[in-house]
mmCIF file of C-alpha atoms in Angstrom:
data_model
loop_
_atom_site.group_PDB
_atom_site.id
_atom_site.type_symbol
_atom_site.label_atom_id
_atom_site.label_comp_id
_atom_site.label_asym_id
_atom_site.label_seq_id
_atom_site.Cartn_x
_atom_site.Cartn_y
_atom_site.Cartn_z
ATOM 1 C CA MET V 251 80.180 95.091 75.888
ATOM 2 C CA THR V 252 76.492 95.691 76.594
ATOM 3 C CA GLU V 253 74.570 98.750 75.560
ATOM 4 C CA THR V 254 74.386 99.874 79.216
ATOM 5 C CA GLU V 255 78.175 99.839 79.509
ATOM 6 C CA HIS V 256 78.378 102.379 76.681
ATOM 7 C CA GLN V 257 76.500 104.959 78.775
ATOM 8 C CA PRO V 258 78.869 107.577 80.225
ATOM 9 C CA VAL V 259 79.217 107.703 84.011
ATOM 10 C CA ALA V 260 80.162 111.102 85.425
ATOM 11 C CA LEU V 261 83.114 111.330 87.778
ATOM 12 C CA SER V 262 80.845 113.101 90.277
ATOM 13 C CA ALA V 263 78.582 110.021 90.373
ATOM 14 C CA LEU V 264 81.536 107.781 91.270
ATOM 15 C CA LEU V 265 82.656 110.218 93.976
ATOM 16 C CA ASN V 266 79.157 110.228 95.482
ATOM 17 C CA GLN V 267 79.240 106.429 95.634
ATOM 18 C CA ILE V 268 82.558 106.312 97.497
ATOM 19 C CA GLY V 269 81.402 108.962 99.974
ATOM 20 C CA SER V 270 83.562 108.958 103.086
ATOM 21 C CA GLY V 271 84.709 105.399 102.436
ATOM 22 C CA GLY V 272 84.006 102.286 104.449
ATOM 23 C CA PRO V 273 82.365 98.959 103.569
ATOM 24 C CA ASP V 274 78.932 100.532 103.058
ATOM 25 C CA ASN V 275 80.182 102.826 100.282
ATOM 26 C CA LYS V 276 81.246 100.714 97.331
ATOM 27 C CA VAL V 277 81.955 101.866 93.780
ATOM 28 C CA SER V 278 81.251 99.573 90.872
ATOM 29 C CA LEU V 279 83.874 100.879 88.469
ATOM 30 C CA PRO V 280 82.615 101.040 84.861
ATOM 31 C CA GLN V 281 84.950 99.764 82.175
ATOM 32 C CA SER V 282 84.776 103.240 80.651
ATOM 33 C CA TRP V 283 86.965 104.483 83.537
ATOM 34 C CA THR V 284 89.684 101.873 83.107
ATOM 35 C CA GLN V 285 92.960 101.569 81.221
ATOM 36 C CA GLY V 286 93.722 97.985 80.369
ATOM 37 C CA ARG V 287 93.570 95.770 83.462
ATOM 38 C CA THR V 288 93.136 98.532 86.022
ATOM 39 C CA ALA V 289 91.348 101.761 86.837
ATOM 40 C CA PHE V 290 92.589 105.004 85.295
ATOM 41 C CA GLY V 291 95.064 106.381 87.837
ATOM 42 C CA GLY V 292 93.434 109.812 87.905
ATOM 43 C CA VAL V 293 90.019 108.437 88.846
ATOM 44 C CA SER V 294 91.555 106.166 91.505
ATOM 45 C CA ALA V 295 93.348 109.124 93.085
ATOM 46 C CA ALA V 296 90.206 111.295 92.886
ATOM 47 C CA LEU V 297 88.158 108.597 94.664
ATOM 48 C CA ALA V 298 90.767 108.261 97.415
ATOM 49 C CA TYR V 299 90.898 112.057 97.811
ATOM 50 C CA HIS V 300 87.104 112.343 98.011
ATOM 51 C CA ALA V 301 86.921 109.757 100.792
ATOM 52 C CA ALA V 302 89.792 111.446 102.655
ATOM 53 C CA SER V 303 88.208 114.892 102.356
ATOM 54 C CA HIS V 304 85.021 113.601 104.045
ATOM 55 C CA ILE V 305 86.679 111.886 107.001
ATOM 56 C CA GLU V 306 85.877 114.876 109.239
ATOM 57 C CA ASP V 307 83.943 118.116 108.900
ATOM 58 C CA GLU V 308 85.630 121.412 108.050
ATOM 59 C CA LEU V 309 88.939 120.093 106.797
ATOM 60 C CA PRO V 310 91.150 122.824 105.325
ATOM 61 C CA SER V 311 92.092 122.815 101.651
ATOM 62 C CA LEU V 312 94.171 120.057 100.095
ATOM 63 C CA ARG V 313 97.818 121.073 99.715
ATOM 64 C CA SER V 314 99.673 117.895 98.814
ATOM 65 C CA ALA V 315 99.134 114.241 97.901
ATOM 66 C CA GLN V 316 101.408 111.209 97.805
ATOM 67 C CA ILE V 317 99.949 108.406 95.690
ATOM 68 C CA ALA V 318 101.336 104.898 95.237
ATOM 69 C CA PHE V 319 99.877 102.618 92.562
ATOM 70 C CA THR V 320 100.325 99.322 94.385
ATOM 71 C CA GLY V 321 98.171 96.938 92.331
ATOM 72 C CA PRO V 322 95.291 96.556 89.859
ATOM 73 C CA LEU V 323 91.911 98.109 90.657
ATOM 74 C CA PHE V 324 88.918 96.731 88.800
ATOM 75 C CA GLY V 325 85.274 95.931 89.518
ATOM 76 C CA GLU V 326 83.937 96.806 92.972
ATOM 77 C CA LEU V 327 86.113 99.266 94.916
ATOM 78 C CA THR V 328 86.097 100.343 98.553
ATOM 79 C CA ALA V 329 88.034 103.050 100.375
ATOM 80 C CA GLU V 330 89.469 102.970 103.877
ATOM 81 C CA THR V 331 90.544 106.240 105.481
ATOM 82 C CA LYS V 332 92.459 107.049 108.633
ATOM 83 C CA MET V 333 93.243 110.367 110.295
ATOM 84 C CA LEU V 334 96.979 110.203 110.950
ATOM 85 C CA ARG V 335 97.185 113.566 112.676
ATOM 86 C CA ARG V 336 95.020 116.643 113.007
ATOM 87 C CA GLY V 337 96.548 119.822 114.319
ATOM 88 C CA LYS V 338 95.312 123.401 114.506
ATOM 89 C CA SER V 339 96.008 124.128 110.847
ATOM 90 C CA THR V 340 96.999 120.830 109.218
ATOM 91 C CA ALA V 341 95.491 117.363 108.793
ATOM 92 C CA PHE V 342 97.262 114.249 107.497
ATOM 93 C CA VAL V 343 94.860 111.624 106.145
ATOM 94 C CA GLN V 344 95.659 108.151 104.831
ATOM 95 C CA SER V 345 93.293 106.842 102.152
ATOM 96 C CA ASP V 346 93.538 103.410 100.532
ATOM 97 C CA LEU V 347 91.520 101.807 97.726
ATOM 98 C CA PHE V 348 90.839 98.075 97.670
ATOM 99 C CA ALA V 349 89.480 95.731 95.016
ATOM 100 C CA GLU V 350 88.949 91.974 94.876
ATOM 101 C CA LYS V 351 92.719 91.331 94.782
ATOM 102 C CA GLY V 352 93.434 93.608 97.733
ATOM 103 C CA LEU V 353 95.154 96.965 98.056
ATOM 104 C CA GLY V 354 95.463 98.820 94.762
ATOM 105 C CA LEU V 355 96.142 102.431 95.800
ATOM 106 C CA HIS V 356 97.817 103.874 98.885
ATOM 107 C CA CYS V 357 97.618 107.637 99.458
ATOM 108 C CA ASN V 358 98.550 110.252 102.018
ATOM 109 C CA PHE V 359 96.747 113.579 101.722
ATOM 110 C CA ILE V 360 97.816 116.769 103.492
ATOM 111 C CA PHE V 361 95.140 119.387 104.157
ATOM 112 C CA ALA V 362 96.340 122.757 105.471
ATOM 113 C CA LYS V 363 94.973 126.241 106.082
ATOM 114 C CA GLN V 364 96.264 129.196 104.119
ATOM 115 C CA ARG V 365 98.656 131.418 106.075
ATOM 116 C CA GLU V 366 99.882 134.959 105.549
ATOM 117 C CA THR V 367 103.556 134.971 104.627
ATOM 118 C CA ALA V 368 106.231 137.535 103.836
ATOM 119 C CA VAL V 369 107.939 135.267 101.288
ATOM 120 C CA THR V 370 106.391 134.361 97.931
ATOM 121 C CA THR V 371 107.924 133.080 94.720
ATOM 122 C CA LEU V 372 106.967 131.329 91.500
ATOM 123 C CA ASP V 373 109.919 129.997 89.521
ATOM 124 C CA MET V 374 108.401 127.577 87.026
ATOM 125 C CA ASP V 375 108.574 128.197 83.304
ATOM 126 C CA LYS V 376 105.336 128.003 81.384
ATOM 127 C CA PRO V 377 105.242 125.388 78.649
ATOM 128 C CA ASP V 378 104.547 126.425 75.086
ATOM 129 C CA MET V 379 100.808 126.929 75.345
ATOM 130 C CA PRO V 380 98.707 126.243 72.278
ATOM 131 C CA PRO V 381 95.601 128.386 71.917
ATOM 132 C CA LEU V 382 92.495 127.261 73.764
ATOM 133 C CA PRO V 383 90.344 124.984 71.589
ATOM 134 C CA GLN V 384 87.896 127.190 69.698
ATOM 135 C CA GLY V 385 85.641 125.313 67.321
ATOM 136 C CA GLU V 386 88.142 122.593 66.409
ATOM 137 C CA GLU V 387 86.939 119.042 66.020
ATOM 138 C CA LEU V 388 87.207 117.382 69.414
ATOM 139 C CA HIS V 389 88.213 113.767 69.934
ATOM 140 C CA SER V 390 87.600 111.184 72.641
ATOM 141 C CA GLY V 391 88.808 107.675 73.313
ATOM 142 C CA PRO V 392 86.978 104.383 72.717
ATOM 143 C CA PRO V 393 84.069 103.546 75.080
ATOM 144 C CA GLN V 394 86.068 100.900 76.963
ATOM 145 C CA PHE V 395 88.868 103.364 77.822
ATOM 146 C CA PHE V 396 88.914 106.247 80.307
ATOM 147 C CA THR V 397 89.511 108.861 77.596
ATOM 148 C CA SER V 398 85.931 108.265 76.426
ATOM 149 C CA ASN V 399 85.033 110.601 79.310
ATOM 150 C CA MET V 400 87.276 113.381 77.976
ATOM 151 C CA GLU V 401 87.663 115.727 75.026
ATOM 152 C CA TYR V 402 90.817 116.994 73.343
ATOM 153 C CA VAL V 403 92.104 118.202 69.967
ATOM 154 C CA GLY V 404 93.955 115.697 67.783
ATOM 155 C CA LYS V 405 95.763 112.822 69.495
ATOM 156 C CA ARG V 406 96.934 112.710 73.099
ATOM 157 C CA ILE V 407 100.286 111.496 71.772
ATOM 158 C CA ASP V 408 101.778 111.352 68.277
ATOM 159 C CA THR V 409 104.091 108.327 68.103
ATOM 160 C CA SER V 410 105.537 109.497 64.773
ATOM 161 C CA THR V 411 107.422 112.298 66.576
ATOM 162 C CA LYS V 412 109.946 111.411 69.255
ATOM 163 C CA THR V 413 109.669 113.792 72.193
ATOM 164 C CA ASN V 414 110.130 113.716 75.965
ATOM 165 C CA ARG V 415 107.431 116.350 76.543
ATOM 166 C CA LEU V 416 103.658 116.107 76.080
ATOM 167 C CA THR V 417 101.412 119.166 76.363
ATOM 168 C CA ARG V 418 97.673 119.107 75.626
ATOM 169 C CA TRP V 419 94.450 120.897 76.477
ATOM 170 C CA MET V 420 92.112 118.321 78.029
ATOM 171 C CA ARG V 421 88.665 118.451 79.616
ATOM 172 C CA LEU V 422 85.985 116.184 81.050
ATOM 173 C CA LYS V 423 82.729 115.859 79.130
ATOM 174 C CA LEU V 424 80.552 115.715 82.273
ATOM 175 C CA ARG V 425 81.609 118.344 84.816
ATOM 176 C CA ASP V 426 78.454 119.376 86.699
ATOM 177 C CA ASP V 427 78.510 119.241 90.506
ATOM 178 C CA LEU V 428 82.174 118.247 90.538
ATOM 179 C CA ASP V 429 84.660 119.191 93.241
ATOM 180 C CA PRO V 430 87.345 121.154 91.345
ATOM 181 C CA VAL V 431 90.132 119.545 93.384
ATOM 182 C CA ALA V 432 88.936 116.062 92.424
ATOM 183 C CA GLU V 433 88.667 117.308 88.838
ATOM 184 C CA ILE V 434 92.283 118.484 88.561
ATOM 185 C CA ILE V 435 93.561 115.361 90.329
ATOM 186 C CA ALA V 436 91.849 113.285 87.652
ATOM 187 C CA MET V 437 92.866 115.534 84.777
ATOM 188 C CA CYS V 438 96.509 115.919 85.815
ATOM 189 C CA ASP V 439 96.982 112.213 85.023
ATOM 190 C CA SER V 440 95.051 112.289 81.744
ATOM 191 C CA LEU V 441 98.066 112.281 79.403
ATOM 192 C CA PRO V 442 100.176 109.159 78.825
ATOM 193 C CA PRO V 443 103.493 109.131 80.705
ATOM 194 C CA SER V 444 105.743 111.412 78.670
ATOM 195 C CA VAL V 445 108.404 108.719 78.297
ATOM 196 C CA MET V 446 106.000 107.140 75.794
ATOM 197 C CA GLY V 447 106.957 109.935 73.418
ATOM 198 C CA LEU V 448 110.383 108.313 73.179
ATOM 199 C CA LEU V 449 109.272 104.676 72.902
ATOM 200 C CA ASP V 450 107.818 102.482 70.203
ATOM 201 C CA LYS V 451 104.034 102.542 70.328
ATOM 202 C CA ASN V 452 103.776 98.948 71.565
ATOM 203 C CA ALA V 453 106.030 99.452 74.585
ATOM 204 C CA MET V 454 104.423 99.011 77.999
ATOM 205 C CA VAL V 455 104.510 101.679 80.726
ATOM 206 C CA SER V 456 103.145 101.768 84.264
ATOM 207 C CA SER V 457 102.996 104.662 86.730
ATOM 208 C CA MET V 458 104.354 103.648 90.143
ATOM 209 C CA ASN V 459 104.369 106.700 92.378
ATOM 210 C CA TRP V 460 102.918 110.212 92.139
ATOM 211 C CA GLN V 461 103.509 113.355 94.189
ATOM 212 C CA MET V 462 101.104 116.242 93.597
ATOM 213 C CA ASN V 463 101.116 119.738 95.151
ATOM 214 C CA ILE V 464 98.159 122.097 94.872
ATOM 215 C CA ILE V 465 99.423 125.595 94.052
ATOM 216 C CA ALA V 466 96.277 127.644 93.475
ATOM 217 C CA GLU V 467 93.807 128.755 96.112
ATOM 218 C CA ASP V 468 91.022 129.255 93.553
ATOM 219 C CA ILE V 469 90.804 126.337 91.118
ATOM 220 C CA THR V 470 88.809 127.509 88.105
ATOM 221 C CA THR V 471 89.024 127.460 84.326
ATOM 222 C CA ASP V 472 86.861 128.314 81.289
ATOM 223 C CA ASP V 473 84.745 125.605 79.645
ATOM 224 C CA GLY V 474 86.488 122.862 81.616
ATOM 225 C CA TRP V 475 89.814 123.186 79.766
ATOM 226 C CA TRP V 476 93.058 122.319 81.572
ATOM 227 C CA LEU V 477 96.501 122.379 79.995
ATOM 228 C CA ILE V 478 98.406 119.263 81.059
ATOM 229 C CA ASP V 479 102.185 119.369 80.692
ATOM 230 C CA SER V 480 104.393 116.345 81.298
ATOM 231 C CA HIS V 481 108.170 116.392 80.871
ATOM 232 C CA THR V 482 110.429 113.341 81.274
ATOM 233 C CA HIS V 483 113.722 114.651 82.647
ATOM 234 C CA HIS V 484 115.375 111.275 83.239
ATOM 235 C CA ALA V 485 114.902 107.724 81.966
ATOM 236 C CA ASP V 486 117.201 104.733 82.428
ATOM 237 C CA HIS V 487 117.190 101.154 83.731
ATOM 238 C CA GLY V 488 113.449 100.819 83.043
ATOM 239 C CA ALA V 489 112.362 103.754 85.220
ATOM 240 C CA SER V 490 111.613 107.324 84.204
ATOM 241 C CA SER V 491 111.051 110.461 86.245
ATOM 242 C CA GLN V 492 108.713 113.149 84.946
ATOM 243 C CA PHE V 493 107.739 116.640 86.071
ATOM 244 C CA MET V 494 104.115 117.672 85.519
ATOM 245 C CA GLY V 495 102.027 120.813 85.675
ATOM 246 C CA ILE V 496 98.370 121.684 85.194
ATOM 247 C CA TRP V 497 97.391 125.192 84.073
ATOM 248 C CA ASN V 498 94.004 126.840 83.635
ATOM 249 C CA SER V 499 92.580 128.762 80.677
ATOM 250 C CA LYS V 500 94.158 132.006 81.953
ATOM 251 C CA GLN V 501 97.594 130.326 81.937
ATOM 252 C CA GLU V 502 97.662 130.241 85.753
ATOM 253 C CA LEU V 503 99.427 127.350 87.456
ATOM 254 C CA MET V 504 97.011 125.162 89.416
ATOM 255 C CA ALA V 505 99.173 122.256 90.560
ATOM 256 C CA THR V 506 102.587 120.678 90.117
ATOM 257 C CA ALA V 507 103.403 116.986 90.194
ATOM 258 C CA MET V 508 106.110 114.396 89.700
ATOM 259 C CA GLN V 509 105.754 110.748 88.730
ATOM 260 C CA SER V 510 107.955 107.674 88.707
ATOM 261 C CA VAL V 511 107.071 105.490 85.704
ATOM 262 C CA ALA V 512 108.231 101.983 84.857
ATOM 263 C CA TYR V 513 108.779 101.310 81.144
ATOM 264 C CA TYR V 514 109.526 98.109 79.289
ATOM 265 C CA ALA V 515 111.651 98.912 76.246
#
């Protein structure tokens, strides 16, 4: 790896490169935003979202995303977007990422205006929330791995303890001029799949499909910290299903998610 490749590249810089998608807006993905043979899933989804959100002016807020990890993404990436339907209050946008080997990410994003409603509910238990990091030694991953762009306390996963639930405070190092929706899309995928807490450390896993719903209208947190919670509620026949949540520093729910993960053990 050359000295230049060690230099951090902010997520906002990658989003600016992808723009609204199309062949004239290409992203040269640094190795520091990869995981093995492909792009980090959170950065792929954030790039696809950014292109989708710029397909037309004055789109409403993102409410939901369906993300399929269809193949490896590495090197030069392009995005193709398509307005599937735009109504008075809702827009459905398809956004796909391509690399040298073809389609690597297929997404549908739903943007919708907020509406007044007589019915409200929140029935989701908070995870056990550790205190916000305050002066602890912070860790990052190696320069060739996407976690080099992030900070956290301790390890993202402790393989010495078998568990089906992972919960960690995580944050990006470089957060200036960053769309908060793109930020939480990236950060919601920043923990390993929680089924890894039950496997031997050398077992392979691969996320296949991801559904994410934006809960909060105002996406903010203190000092960039987000609590990521991932809970495997079923695993068998080489496929696991996990529920996910992302909470801010005030212990407010920002988004919920669910992933299907293939595992080889």
